[in-house]
CSV table of N, CA and C in Angstrom, one decimal:
chain,number,residue,atom,x,y,z
A,1,UNK,N,118.9,96.1,72.0
A,1,UNK,CA,118.0,96.2,72.8
A,1,UNK,C,116.9,96.7,72.4
A,2,UNK,N,115.4,95.6,72.5
A,2,UNK,CA,114.3,96.2,71.7
A,2,UNK,C,113.8,97.4,72.2
A,3,UNK,N,113.4,98.2,71.5
A,3,UNK,CA,112.5,99.2,71.9
A,3,UNK,C,110.9,99.1,73.0
A,4,UNK,N,110.8,98.5,73.6
A,4,UNK,CA,109.5,98.6,74.3
A,4,UNK,C,109.2,99.8,75.2
A,5,UNK,N,108.0,100.3,75.4
A,5,UNK,CA,107.0,101.5,75.7
A,5,UNK,C,108.2,101.8,77.4
A,6,UNK,N,108.4,100.8,77.9
A,6,UNK,CA,109.2,101.2,79.6
A,6,UNK,C,110.6,101.4,79.3
A,7,UNK,N,110.9,100.9,77.7
A,7,UNK,CA,112.7,101.4,77.8
A,7,UNK,C,112.9,102.7,77.8
A,8,UNK,N,111.4,102.8,76.1
A,8,UNK,CA,111.7,104.4,75.7
A,8,UNK,C,110.9,105.7,76.6
A,9,UNK,N,110.5,105.3,77.7
A,9,UNK,CA,109.5,106.4,78.9
A,9,UNK,C,111.3,106.5,79.7
A,10,UNK,N,112.2,106.3,79.4
A,10,UNK,CA,113.4,106.3,80.2
A,10,UNK,C,114.4,107.3,79.0
A,11,UNK,N,114.2,107.0,77.6
A,11,UNK,CA,115.7,107.4,77.0
A,11,UNK,C,115.9,108.7,77.0
A,12,UNK,N,115.4,109.5,77.7
A,12,UNK,CA,115.5,110.7,77.2
A,12,UNK,C,116.2,111.1,78.8
A,13,UNK,N,116.3,110.6,79.7
A,13,UNK,CA,116.5,110.7,81.2
A,13,UNK,C,117.9,110.7,81.1
A,14,UNK,N,118.9,111.6,81.4
A,14,UNK,CA,120.4,112.0,81.8
A,14,UNK,C,120.7,110.9,82.4
A,15,UNK,N,122.2,110.5,82.1
A,15,UNK,CA,122.9,109.2,83.0
A,15,UNK,C,123.7,110.1,83.2
A,16,UNK,N,123.6,110.1,84.8
A,16,UNK,CA,124.9,110.7,86.1
A,16,UNK,C,126.0,109.6,85.8
A,17,UNK,N,125.9,108.5,85.5
A,17,UNK,CA,127.4,108.0,86.0
A,17,UNK,C,128.0,108.1,85.4
A,18,UNK,N,129.6,107.8,85.4
A,18,UNK,CA,130.6,108.1,84.8
A,18,UNK,C,130.2,106.6,83.7
A,19,UNK,N,131.0,106.8,82.5
A,19,UNK,CA,131.4,106.2,81.1
A,19,UNK,C,131.8,105.2,81.7
A,20,UNK,N,132.9,105.2,82.3
A,20,UNK,CA,133.4,104.0,82.4
A,20,UNK,C,133.2,102.5,83.1
A,21,UNK,N,133.2,101.9,82.7
A,21,UNK,CA,132.9,101.0,83.3
A,21,UNK,C,131.1,100.1,83.5
A,22,UNK,N,130.7,101.2,82.5
A,22,UNK,CA,129.5,100.9,82.2
A,22,UNK,C,129.0,99.6,81.4
A,23,UNK,N,128.2,98.6,82.0
A,23,UNK,CA,127.6,97.6,81.3
A,23,UNK,C,125.8,97.3,80.8
A,24,UNK,N,125.3,98.7,81.7
A,24,UNK,CA,124.3,98.2,81.3
A,24,UNK,C,123.8,99.5,81.3
A,25,UNK,N,122.7,99.6,80.2
A,25,UNK,CA,122.0,101.2,80.1
A,25,UNK,C,121.0,101.8,80.6
A,26,UNK,N,121.2,102.8,81.4
A,26,UNK,CA,120.2,103.3,82.4
A,26,UNK,C,118.9,103.2,81.9
A,27,UNK,N,118.4,103.4,81.0
A,27,UNK,CA,117.2,103.1,80.7
A,27,UNK,C,116.6,101.3,81.0
A,28,UNK,N,117.5,100.4,80.8
A,28,UNK,CA,117.1,98.9,81.5
A,28,UNK,C,117.3,99.4,82.7
A,29,UNK,N,118.2,99.5,83.4
A,29,UNK,CA,118.0,99.8,84.9
A,29,UNK,C,117.1,100.3,85.6
A,30,UNK,N,116.5,101.3,85.3
A,30,UNK,CA,115.2,102.0,85.7
A,30,UNK,C,114.0,101.4,85.1
A,31,UNK,N,114.1,100.6,83.8
A,31,UNK,CA,112.8,99.8,83.6
A,31,UNK,C,112.7,98.4,84.0
A,32,UNK,N,113.7,98.0,84.6
A,32,UNK,CA,114.0,96.9,85.7
A,32,UNK,C,113.3,97.2,86.8
A,33,UNK,N,113.8,98.1,87.6
A,33,UNK,CA,113.4,98.8,88.9
A,33,UNK,C,111.9,99.1,88.7
A,34,UNK,N,111.5,99.4,87.6
A,34,UNK,CA,109.8,100.3,87.9
A,34,UNK,C,109.1,98.7,87.9
A,35,UNK,N,109.6,98.1,87.2
A,35,UNK,CA,108.5,96.5,86.6
A,35,UNK,C,109.1,96.0,88.1
A,36,UNK,N,110.1,95.7,88.3
A,36,UNK,CA,110.2,94.8,89.7
A,36,UNK,C,109.7,95.4,90.9
A,37,UNK,N,109.4,96.3,90.9
A,37,UNK,CA,108.8,97.8,92.0
A,37,UNK,C,107.4,97.6,91.6
A,38,UNK,N,106.8,97.5,90.6
A,38,UNK,CA,105.5,97.3,90.6
A,38,UNK,C,104.9,95.7,90.8
A,39,UNK,N,105.6,95.1,90.4
A,39,UNK,CA,105.4,93.7,90.7
A,39,UNK,C,105.5,93.4,92.2
A,40,UNK,N,105.4,94.4,92.7
A,40,UNK,CA,105.5,94.3,94.5
A,40,UNK,C,106.8,93.6,95.5
A,41,UNK,N,107.7,93.8,94.8
A,41,UNK,CA,109.2,93.8,95.8
A,41,UNK,C,109.5,95.2,95.7
A,42,UNK,N,109.8,95.4,96.9
A,42,UNK,CA,110.0,96.3,97.4
A,42,UNK,C,112.1,96.6,98.6
A,43,UNK,N,112.8,96.9,97.9
A,43,UNK,CA,113.9,97.0,98.3
A,43,UNK,C,114.7,96.8,97.3
A,44,UNK,N,115.6,97.0,97.3
A,44,UNK,CA,117.1,96.3,96.1
A,44,UNK,C,117.3,94.4,96.0
A,45,UNK,N,117.5,94.2,97.6
A,45,UNK,CA,117.9,93.1,97.3
A,45,UNK,C,116.6,91.9,96.7
A,46,UNK,N,115.6,92.4,97.2
A,46,UNK,CA,113.8,91.7,96.3
A,46,UNK,C,113.6,92.1,95.1
A,47,UNK,N,114.4,93.3,94.7
A,47,UNK,CA,114.2,93.5,93.1
A,47,UNK,C,115.3,92.7,92.4
A,48,UNK,N,116.3,92.4,93.4
A,48,UNK,CA,117.6,91.4,92.3
A,48,UNK,C,117.6,90.3,92.5
A,49,UNK,N,116.4,89.5,93.7
A,49,UNK,CA,116.1,88.0,93.4
A,49,UNK,C,114.9,88.0,92.5
A,50,UNK,N,114.1,89.0,92.1
A,50,UNK,CA,113.1,89.3,91.3
A,50,UNK,C,113.9,89.2,90.2
A,51,UNK,N,114.7,89.7,89.7
A,51,UNK,CA,115.7,90.1,88.6
A,51,UNK,C,116.1,88.3,88.3
A,52,UNK,N,116.9,88.0,88.7
A,52,UNK,CA,117.6,86.3,88.9
A,52,UNK,C,116.4,85.5,89.1
A,53,UNK,N,115.1,85.3,89.6
A,53,UNK,CA,114.0,84.5,89.4
A,53,UNK,C,113.6,84.9,87.8
A,54,UNK,N,113.3,85.5,87.0
A,54,UNK,CA,112.6,86.2,85.9
A,54,UNK,C,113.5,85.7,85.2
A,55,UNK,N,115.0,86.1,84.9
A,55,UNK,CA,116.2,86.3,84.2
A,55,UNK,C,115.6,85.7,82.8
A,56,UNK,N,115.5,84.8,82.5
A,56,UNK,CA,115.2,84.0,81.1
A,56,UNK,C,113.8,85.3,80.4
A,57,UNK,N,113.2,85.2,81.3
A,57,UNK,CA,111.5,86.4,80.7
A,57,UNK,C,112.2,87.5,79.9
A,58,UNK,N,112.7,88.0,81.5
A,58,UNK,CA,113.0,89.1,81.3
A,58,UNK,C,114.4,89.2,80.1
A,59,UNK,N,115.0,88.4,80.2
A,59,UNK,CA,116.1,88.6,78.8
A,59,UNK,C,114.9,88.4,77.5
A,60,UNK,N,114.3,87.5,77.6
A,60,UNK,CA,113.3,87.5,76.4
A,60,UNK,C,112.7,88.8,75.7
A,61,UNK,N,111.9,89.4,77.0
A,61,UNK,CA,111.0,91.0,76.9
A,61,UNK,C,112.0,92.0,76.5
A,62,UNK,N,113.4,92.4,77.1
A,62,UNK,CA,114.2,93.5,77.1
A,62,UNK,C,114.7,93.3,76.0
A,63,UNK,N,115.4,91.9,75.8
A,63,UNK,CA,116.5,92.0,74.5
A,63,UNK,C,118.3,92.2,75.3
A,64,UNK,N,118.5,93.2,76.3
A,64,UNK,CA,119.7,93.5,76.7
A,64,UNK,C,121.2,92.7,75.8
A,65,UNK,N,121.7,93.9,75.7
A,65,UNK,CA,123.1,93.5,74.5
A,65,UNK,C,123.4,92.6,75.4
A,66,UNK,N,124.1,91.1,74.6
A,66,UNK,CA,125.2,90.2,75.7
A,66,UNK,C,123.8,89.6,76.4
A,67,UNK,N,122.4,89.8,76.0
A,67,UNK,CA,122.1,88.4,76.9
A,67,UNK,C,122.3,88.8,78.8
A,68,UNK,N,122.7,90.1,78.9
A,68,UNK,CA,123.0,90.4,80.1
A,68,UNK,C,122.1,91.4,81.0
A,69,UNK,N,121.7,90.7,82.2
A,69,UNK,CA,120.9,92.2,83.0
A,69,UNK,C,121.6,92.4,84.1
A,70,UNK,N,121.7,93.4,84.9
A,70,UNK,CA,122.1,94.3,85.9
A,70,UNK,C,122.0,93.5,87.2
A,71,UNK,N,122.6,93.6,88.2
A,71,UNK,CA,122.5,92.9,89.3
A,71,UNK,C,121.8,93.9,90.1
A,72,UNK,N,121.2,93.9,91.2
A,72,UNK,CA,120.5,94.6,92.1
A,72,UNK,C,122.0,95.8,92.8
A,73,UNK,N,122.7,95.5,92.6
A,73,UNK,CA,123.9,96.6,92.8
A,73,UNK,C,123.9,97.5,91.9
A,74,UNK,N,124.0,97.3,91.0
A,74,UNK,CA,124.1,97.9,89.5
A,74,UNK,C,122.7,98.9,89.0
A,75,UNK,N,121.8,98.1,90.0
A,75,UNK,CA,120.3,99.1,89.7
A,75,UNK,C,120.1,99.7,91.3
A,76,UNK,N,120.8,99.7,92.0
A,76,UNK,CA,121.0,100.8,93.2
A,76,UNK,C,121.6,101.6,93.1
A,77,UNK,N,122.8,101.6,92.3
A,77,UNK,CA,123.7,102.6,92.0
A,77,UNK,C,123.4,103.5,91.1
A,78,UNK,N,122.7,103.0,90.0
A,78,UNK,CA,121.9,103.9,89.1
A,78,UNK,C,120.7,104.7,89.7
A,79,UNK,N,120.0,104.5,90.4
A,79,UNK,CA,119.0,104.6,91.5
A,79,UNK,C,119.5,105.9,91.7
A,80,UNK,N,120.8,105.8,92.8
A,80,UNK,CA,120.9,106.7,93.7
A,80,UNK,C,121.7,107.9,93.2
A,81,UNK,N,121.5,107.7,91.7
A,81,UNK,CA,122.6,108.9,91.4
A,81,UNK,C,121.4,110.1,90.8
A,82,UNK,N,120.2,109.8,89.9
A,82,UNK,CA,119.4,110.2,88.8
A,82,UNK,C,118.7,111.0,89.5
A,83,UNK,N,118.1,112.0,88.8
A,83,UNK,CA,117.5,112.9,89.1
A,83,UNK,C,116.0,112.6,89.4
A,84,UNK,N,115.3,112.6,90.7
A,84,UNK,CA,114.2,112.2,90.4
A,84,UNK,C,112.8,112.4,90.2
A,85,UNK,N,113.0,114.1,90.2
A,85,UNK,CA,111.9,114.9,89.5
A,85,UNK,C,111.8,114.5,87.7
A,86,UNK,N,113.0,114.0,87.4
A,86,UNK,CA,112.7,113.7,86.0
A,86,UNK,C,112.7,112.3,86.1
A,87,UNK,N,112.8,111.5,86.7
A,87,UNK,CA,112.1,110.1,86.8
A,87,UNK,C,110.4,110.3,87.0
A,88,UNK,N,110.5,111.2,87.9
A,88,UNK,CA,109.2,111.4,88.1
A,88,UNK,C,108.0,111.4,86.7
A,89,UNK,N,108.8,112.5,86.2
A,89,UNK,CA,108.4,113.0,84.5
A,89,UNK,C,108.1,112.5,83.4
A,90,UNK,N,109.4,111.4,83.5
A,90,UNK,CA,109.6,110.4,82.4
A,90,UNK,C,107.9,109.0,83.2
A,91,UNK,N,107.8,109.0,84.1
A,91,UNK,CA,106.8,107.8,84.8
A,91,UNK,C,105.5,108.6,84.3
A,92,UNK,N,105.0,109.7,84.5
A,92,UNK,CA,103.9,110.5,84.1
A,92,UNK,C,103.7,110.7,82.9
A,93,UNK,N,104.8,110.4,82.2
A,93,UNK,CA,104.6,110.8,80.8
A,93,UNK,C,104.0,109.1,80.6
A,94,UNK,N,105.3,108.0,81.1
A,94,UNK,CA,104.5,106.8,80.4
A,94,UNK,C,103.3,106.4,81.1
A,95,UNK,N,102.8,106.7,82.1
A,95,UNK,CA,101.5,106.3,82.2
A,95,UNK,C,100.5,107.5,82.1
A,96,UNK,N,100.7,108.2,80.9
A,96,UNK,CA,99.9,109.3,81.1
A,96,UNK,C,98.7,110.3,82.0
A,97,UNK,N,99.5,110.7,83.4
A,97,UNK,CA,99.1,111.1,84.0
A,97,UNK,C,99.3,112.3,84.5
A,98,UNK,N,99.2,113.7,84.7
A,98,UNK,CA,99.3,114.5,85.0
A,98,UNK,C,99.7,115.0,86.5
A,99,UNK,N,100.8,115.4,86.9
A,99,UNK,CA,101.2,115.4,88.6
A,99,UNK,C,100.8,116.2,89.1
A,100,UNK,N,100.3,116.2,90.8
A,100,UNK,CA,99.2,117.4,91.3
A,100,UNK,C,100.3,118.6,91.7
A,101,UNK,N,100.5,119.6,91.3
A,101,UNK,CA,101.4,120.6,91.8
A,101,UNK,C,101.8,120.2,93.1
A,102,UNK,N,102.7,120.2,93.4
A,102,UNK,CA,103.2,119.6,94.4
A,102,UNK,C,104.0,118.4,95.0
A,103,UNK,N,103.4,117.6,94.0
A,103,UNK,CA,103.7,116.3,94.4
A,103,UNK,C,105.1,115.7,94.4
A,104,UNK,N,105.0,114.9,94.9
A,104,UNK,CA,106.7,114.3,95.1
A,104,UNK,C,106.8,112.5,94.9
A,105,UNK,N,108.0,112.8,95.0
A,105,UNK,CA,108.1,110.8,94.5
A,105,UNK,C,109.4,110.3,95.4
A,106,UNK,N,108.8,109.7,96.7
A,106,UNK,CA,109.6,109.1,97.5
A,106,UNK,C,110.6,108.2,96.8
A,107,UNK,N,111.9,108.6,97.7
A,107,UNK,CA,113.1,107.9,97.3
A,107,UNK,C,112.8,106.4,98.5
A,108,UNK,N,113.7,105.4,97.4
A,108,UNK,CA,113.9,104.2,98.4
A,108,UNK,C,115.3,104.1,99.4
């Protein structure tokens, strides 16, 4: 997978998922979620449809192993178990913004 900035932003985030059966790296799942959400897709099914619609372009951009992208359910499962504070810190670093004390991130 090419190391584009959005992937690098999540590279250090702890992956809470079991190793068995993992096909997609957590940074790829989070990058797709973040970009899909930023593109106006709210909800996992909408993000899944967006991933399907832009499959070729996303494969060209992210260059995932075996040219495979995660499904919406894989992205959903990855998000259900991450540490949202760590995710928020990764986004803050990526966008170069300093969070306001007490600021929180909403859960989907």
